[in-house]
Short mmCIF file of C-alpha atoms in Angstrom, two decimals:
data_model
loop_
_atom_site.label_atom_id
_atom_site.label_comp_id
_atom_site.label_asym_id
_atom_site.label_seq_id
_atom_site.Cartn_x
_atom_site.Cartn_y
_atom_site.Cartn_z
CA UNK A 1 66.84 92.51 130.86
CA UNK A 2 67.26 88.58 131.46
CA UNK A 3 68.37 87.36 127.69
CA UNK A 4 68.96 84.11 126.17
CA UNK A 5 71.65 83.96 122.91
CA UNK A 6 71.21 80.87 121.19
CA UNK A 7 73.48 80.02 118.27
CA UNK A 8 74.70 76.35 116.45
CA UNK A 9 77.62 76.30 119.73
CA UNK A 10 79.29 78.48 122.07
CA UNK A 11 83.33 78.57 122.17
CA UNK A 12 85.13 77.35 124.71
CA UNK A 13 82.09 76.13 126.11
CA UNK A 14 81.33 72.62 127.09
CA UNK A 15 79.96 70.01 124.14
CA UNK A 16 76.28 70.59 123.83
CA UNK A 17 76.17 74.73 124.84
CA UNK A 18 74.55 76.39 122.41
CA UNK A 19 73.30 79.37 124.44
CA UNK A 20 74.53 81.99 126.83
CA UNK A 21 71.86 83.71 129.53
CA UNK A 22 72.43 87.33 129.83
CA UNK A 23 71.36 89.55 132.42
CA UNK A 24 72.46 93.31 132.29
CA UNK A 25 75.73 93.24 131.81
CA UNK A 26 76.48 89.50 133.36
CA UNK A 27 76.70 86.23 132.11
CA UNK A 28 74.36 84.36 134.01
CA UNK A 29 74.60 80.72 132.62
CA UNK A 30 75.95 78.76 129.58
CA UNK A 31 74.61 75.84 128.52
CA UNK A 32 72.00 73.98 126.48
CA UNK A 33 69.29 76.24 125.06
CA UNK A 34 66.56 73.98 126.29
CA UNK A 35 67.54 73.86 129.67
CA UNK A 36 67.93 77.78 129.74
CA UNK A 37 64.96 78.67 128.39
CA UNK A 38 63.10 76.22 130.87
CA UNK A 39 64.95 77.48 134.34
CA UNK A 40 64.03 81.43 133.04
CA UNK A 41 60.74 80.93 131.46
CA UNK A 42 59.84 84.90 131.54
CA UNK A 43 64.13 85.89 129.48
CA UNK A 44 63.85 87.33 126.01
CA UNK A 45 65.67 84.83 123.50
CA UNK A 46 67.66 85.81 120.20
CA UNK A 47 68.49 83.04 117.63
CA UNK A 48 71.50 83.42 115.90
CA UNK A 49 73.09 80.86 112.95
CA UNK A 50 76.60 80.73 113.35
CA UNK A 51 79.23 80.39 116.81
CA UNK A 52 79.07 83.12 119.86
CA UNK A 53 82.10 83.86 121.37
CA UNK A 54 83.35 86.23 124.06
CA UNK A 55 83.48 90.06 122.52
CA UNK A 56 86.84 90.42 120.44
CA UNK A 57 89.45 92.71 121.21
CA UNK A 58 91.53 95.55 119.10
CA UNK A 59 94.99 95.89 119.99
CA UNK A 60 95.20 97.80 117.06
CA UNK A 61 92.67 100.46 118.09
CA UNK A 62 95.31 103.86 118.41
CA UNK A 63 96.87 103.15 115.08
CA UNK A 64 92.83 102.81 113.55
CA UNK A 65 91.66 106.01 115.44
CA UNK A 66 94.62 108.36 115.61
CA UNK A 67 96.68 108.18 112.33
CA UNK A 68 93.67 107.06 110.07
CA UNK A 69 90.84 108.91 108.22
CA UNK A 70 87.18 107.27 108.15
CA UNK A 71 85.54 108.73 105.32
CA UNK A 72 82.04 109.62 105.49
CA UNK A 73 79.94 107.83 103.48
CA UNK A 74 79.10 110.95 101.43
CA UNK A 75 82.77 111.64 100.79
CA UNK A 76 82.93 107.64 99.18
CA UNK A 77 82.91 109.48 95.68
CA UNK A 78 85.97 111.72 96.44
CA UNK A 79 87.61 109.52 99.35
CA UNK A 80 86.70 106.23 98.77
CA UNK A 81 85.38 103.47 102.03
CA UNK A 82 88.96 102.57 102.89
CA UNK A 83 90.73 104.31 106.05
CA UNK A 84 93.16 106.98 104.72
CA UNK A 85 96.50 106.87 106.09
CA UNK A 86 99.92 108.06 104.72
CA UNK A 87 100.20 110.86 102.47
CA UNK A 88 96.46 110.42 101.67
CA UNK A 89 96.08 111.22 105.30
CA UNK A 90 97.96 113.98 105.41
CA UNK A 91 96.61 115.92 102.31
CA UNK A 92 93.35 116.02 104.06
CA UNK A 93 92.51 119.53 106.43
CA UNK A 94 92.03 117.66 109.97
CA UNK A 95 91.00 119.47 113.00
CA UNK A 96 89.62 118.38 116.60
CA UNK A 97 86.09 117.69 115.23
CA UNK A 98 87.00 115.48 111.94
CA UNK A 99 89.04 113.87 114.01
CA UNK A 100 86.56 113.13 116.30
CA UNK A 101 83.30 112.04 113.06
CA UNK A 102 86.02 110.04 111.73
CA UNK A 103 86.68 108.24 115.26
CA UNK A 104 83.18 107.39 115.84
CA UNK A 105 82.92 105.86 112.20
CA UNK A 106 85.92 103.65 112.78
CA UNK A 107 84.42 102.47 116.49
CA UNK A 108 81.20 101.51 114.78
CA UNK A 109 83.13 100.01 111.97
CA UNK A 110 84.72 97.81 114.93
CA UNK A 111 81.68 96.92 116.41
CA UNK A 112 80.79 95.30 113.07
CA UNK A 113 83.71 92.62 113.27
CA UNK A 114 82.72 91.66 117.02
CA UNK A 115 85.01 93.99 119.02
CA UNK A 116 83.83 94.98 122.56
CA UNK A 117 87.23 95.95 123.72
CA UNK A 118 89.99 98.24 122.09
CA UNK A 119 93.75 98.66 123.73
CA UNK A 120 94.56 102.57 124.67
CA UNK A 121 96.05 104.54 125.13
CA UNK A 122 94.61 107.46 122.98
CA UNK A 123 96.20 111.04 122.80
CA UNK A 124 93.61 112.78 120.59
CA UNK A 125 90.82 114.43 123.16
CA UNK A 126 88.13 114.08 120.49
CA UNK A 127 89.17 110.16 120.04
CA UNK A 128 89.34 109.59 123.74
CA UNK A 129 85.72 111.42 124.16
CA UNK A 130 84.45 109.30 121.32
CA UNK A 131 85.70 105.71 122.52
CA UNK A 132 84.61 106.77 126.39
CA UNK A 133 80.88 107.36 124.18
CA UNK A 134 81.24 104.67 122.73
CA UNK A 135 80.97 102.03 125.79
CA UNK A 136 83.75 99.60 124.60
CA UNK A 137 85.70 98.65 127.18
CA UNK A 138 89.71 100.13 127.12
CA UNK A 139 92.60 97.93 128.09
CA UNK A 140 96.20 98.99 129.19
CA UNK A 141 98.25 98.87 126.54
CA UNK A 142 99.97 95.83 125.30
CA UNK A 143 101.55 94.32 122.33
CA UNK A 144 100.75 95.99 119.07
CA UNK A 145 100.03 93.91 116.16
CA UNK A 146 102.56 93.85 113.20
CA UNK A 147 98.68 93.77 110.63
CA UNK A 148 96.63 96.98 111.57
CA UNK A 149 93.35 95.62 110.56
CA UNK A 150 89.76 97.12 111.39
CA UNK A 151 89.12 92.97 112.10
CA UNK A 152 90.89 92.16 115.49
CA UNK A 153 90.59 88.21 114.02
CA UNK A 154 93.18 89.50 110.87
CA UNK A 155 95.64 91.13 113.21
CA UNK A 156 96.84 87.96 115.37
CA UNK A 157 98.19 84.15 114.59
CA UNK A 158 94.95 82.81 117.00
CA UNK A 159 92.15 83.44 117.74
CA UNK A 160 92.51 83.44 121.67
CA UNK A 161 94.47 86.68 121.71
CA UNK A 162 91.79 88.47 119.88
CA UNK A 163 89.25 87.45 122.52
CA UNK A 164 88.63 90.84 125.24
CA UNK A 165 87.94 88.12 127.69
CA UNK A 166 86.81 84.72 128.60
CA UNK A 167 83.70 83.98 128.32
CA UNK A 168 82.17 82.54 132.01
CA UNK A 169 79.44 82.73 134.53
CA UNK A 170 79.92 85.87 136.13
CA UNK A 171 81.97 87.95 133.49
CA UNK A 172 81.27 90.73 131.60
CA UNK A 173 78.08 89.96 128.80
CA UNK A 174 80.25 91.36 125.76
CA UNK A 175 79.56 88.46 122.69
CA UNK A 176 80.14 88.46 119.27
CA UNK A 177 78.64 85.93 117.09
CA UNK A 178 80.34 84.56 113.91
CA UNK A 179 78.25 82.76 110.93
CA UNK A 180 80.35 79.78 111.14
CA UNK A 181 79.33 76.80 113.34
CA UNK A 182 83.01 75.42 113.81
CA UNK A 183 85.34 77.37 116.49
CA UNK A 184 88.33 75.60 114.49
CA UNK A 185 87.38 77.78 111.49
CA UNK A 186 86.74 80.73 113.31
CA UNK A 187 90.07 81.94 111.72
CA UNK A 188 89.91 80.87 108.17
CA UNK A 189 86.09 81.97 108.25
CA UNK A 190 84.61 83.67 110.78
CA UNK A 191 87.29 86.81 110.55
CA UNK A 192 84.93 89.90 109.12
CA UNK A 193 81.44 87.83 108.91
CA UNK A 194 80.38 88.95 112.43
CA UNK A 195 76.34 88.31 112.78
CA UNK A 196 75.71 90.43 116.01
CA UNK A 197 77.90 92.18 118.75
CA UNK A 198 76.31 92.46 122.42
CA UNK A 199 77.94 95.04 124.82
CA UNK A 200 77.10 94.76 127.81
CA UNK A 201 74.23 93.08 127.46
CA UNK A 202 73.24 95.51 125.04
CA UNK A 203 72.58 94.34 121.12
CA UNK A 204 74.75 97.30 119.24
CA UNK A 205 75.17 95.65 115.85
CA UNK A 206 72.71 93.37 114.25
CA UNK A 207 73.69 92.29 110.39
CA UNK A 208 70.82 92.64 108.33
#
């Protein structure tokens, strides 16, 4: 479905883009929300406050899904909200499908700080079968951040290497969108106050 995002600006887009046309999966256009909306007078349009950028990216994804516990909520009395790694970790009784619950909690977890794309590789079958569910995108591996951090924006010195991919006519329609207006405090800000993540032209998280 043809889609308009509008928000206060778009990063890394020219001065005076405030929206990004979506169709599918594709970017279709980036520009000024006026002229969007008037060339595709039949898309759907979403108003957002705040910046979109491209869909962020995990590096730290592995170390999240493979050697740390997502409790359920209904274990928050016992376990607390907090990933459990360590010895915390290790007193717990895991097997193939708690492995696998607590890998789909930490991917939707993700998806609520703007990730679209995680780095592999994973070694657990029930992770792998939960990311491939999932629909984010995986990436060869690469450099692994020194913070392991369920915000990809709190694991790297800028904000550029958090980013899955650039955001252009023609890519892939994977956005986040931040509740700050300025891309130059995207770091100091924007890190965990993610509005909305699209994935592949999909809406998957909406903050209420």
């Amino acid at each position: 479905m043809l889609t308009v995002h509008a928000a206060d600006a778009v990063h890394g887009a020219p001065e005076g883009a405030d929206a990004v046309a979506v169709d599918g999966g594709v970017v279709v256009a980036i520009g000024a929300y006026g002229e969007l909306t008037a060339a595709r007078p039949g898309a759907r349009t979403r108003r957002w406050s705040g910046l979109i950028t491209p869909g962020l990216l995990n590096a730290a994804a592995p170390a999240l899904l493979e050697a740390a516990y997502h409790p359920d909520p209904r274990e928050a009395d016992e376990l607390g909200t907090d990933p459990l790694t360590g010895d915390a970790l290790t007193a717990l009784s895991m097997d193939d499908a708690r492995w696998g619950a607590s890998a789909r909690r930490g991917l939707q977890r993700m998806l609520r700080h703007g990730t679209t794309a995680v780095r592999g590789p994973f070694a657990r079958p029930a992770v792998r079968t939960a990311v491939a569910r999932s629909g984010l995108r995986v990436h060869a591996p690469g450099p692994v951040p020194e913070h392991v951090s369920l915000d990809p924006l709190a694991s790297v010195p800028e904000p550029p290497e958090a980013f899955a991919t650039a955001l252009a006519v023609g890519g892939p329609a994977d956005l986040a969108v931040f509740d700050v207006p300025d891309p130059a405090a995207l770091r100091t800000e924007g890190a965990g106050s993610c509005v909305a993540t699209v994935l592949g032209g999909r809406l998957v998280f909406r903050r209420s």
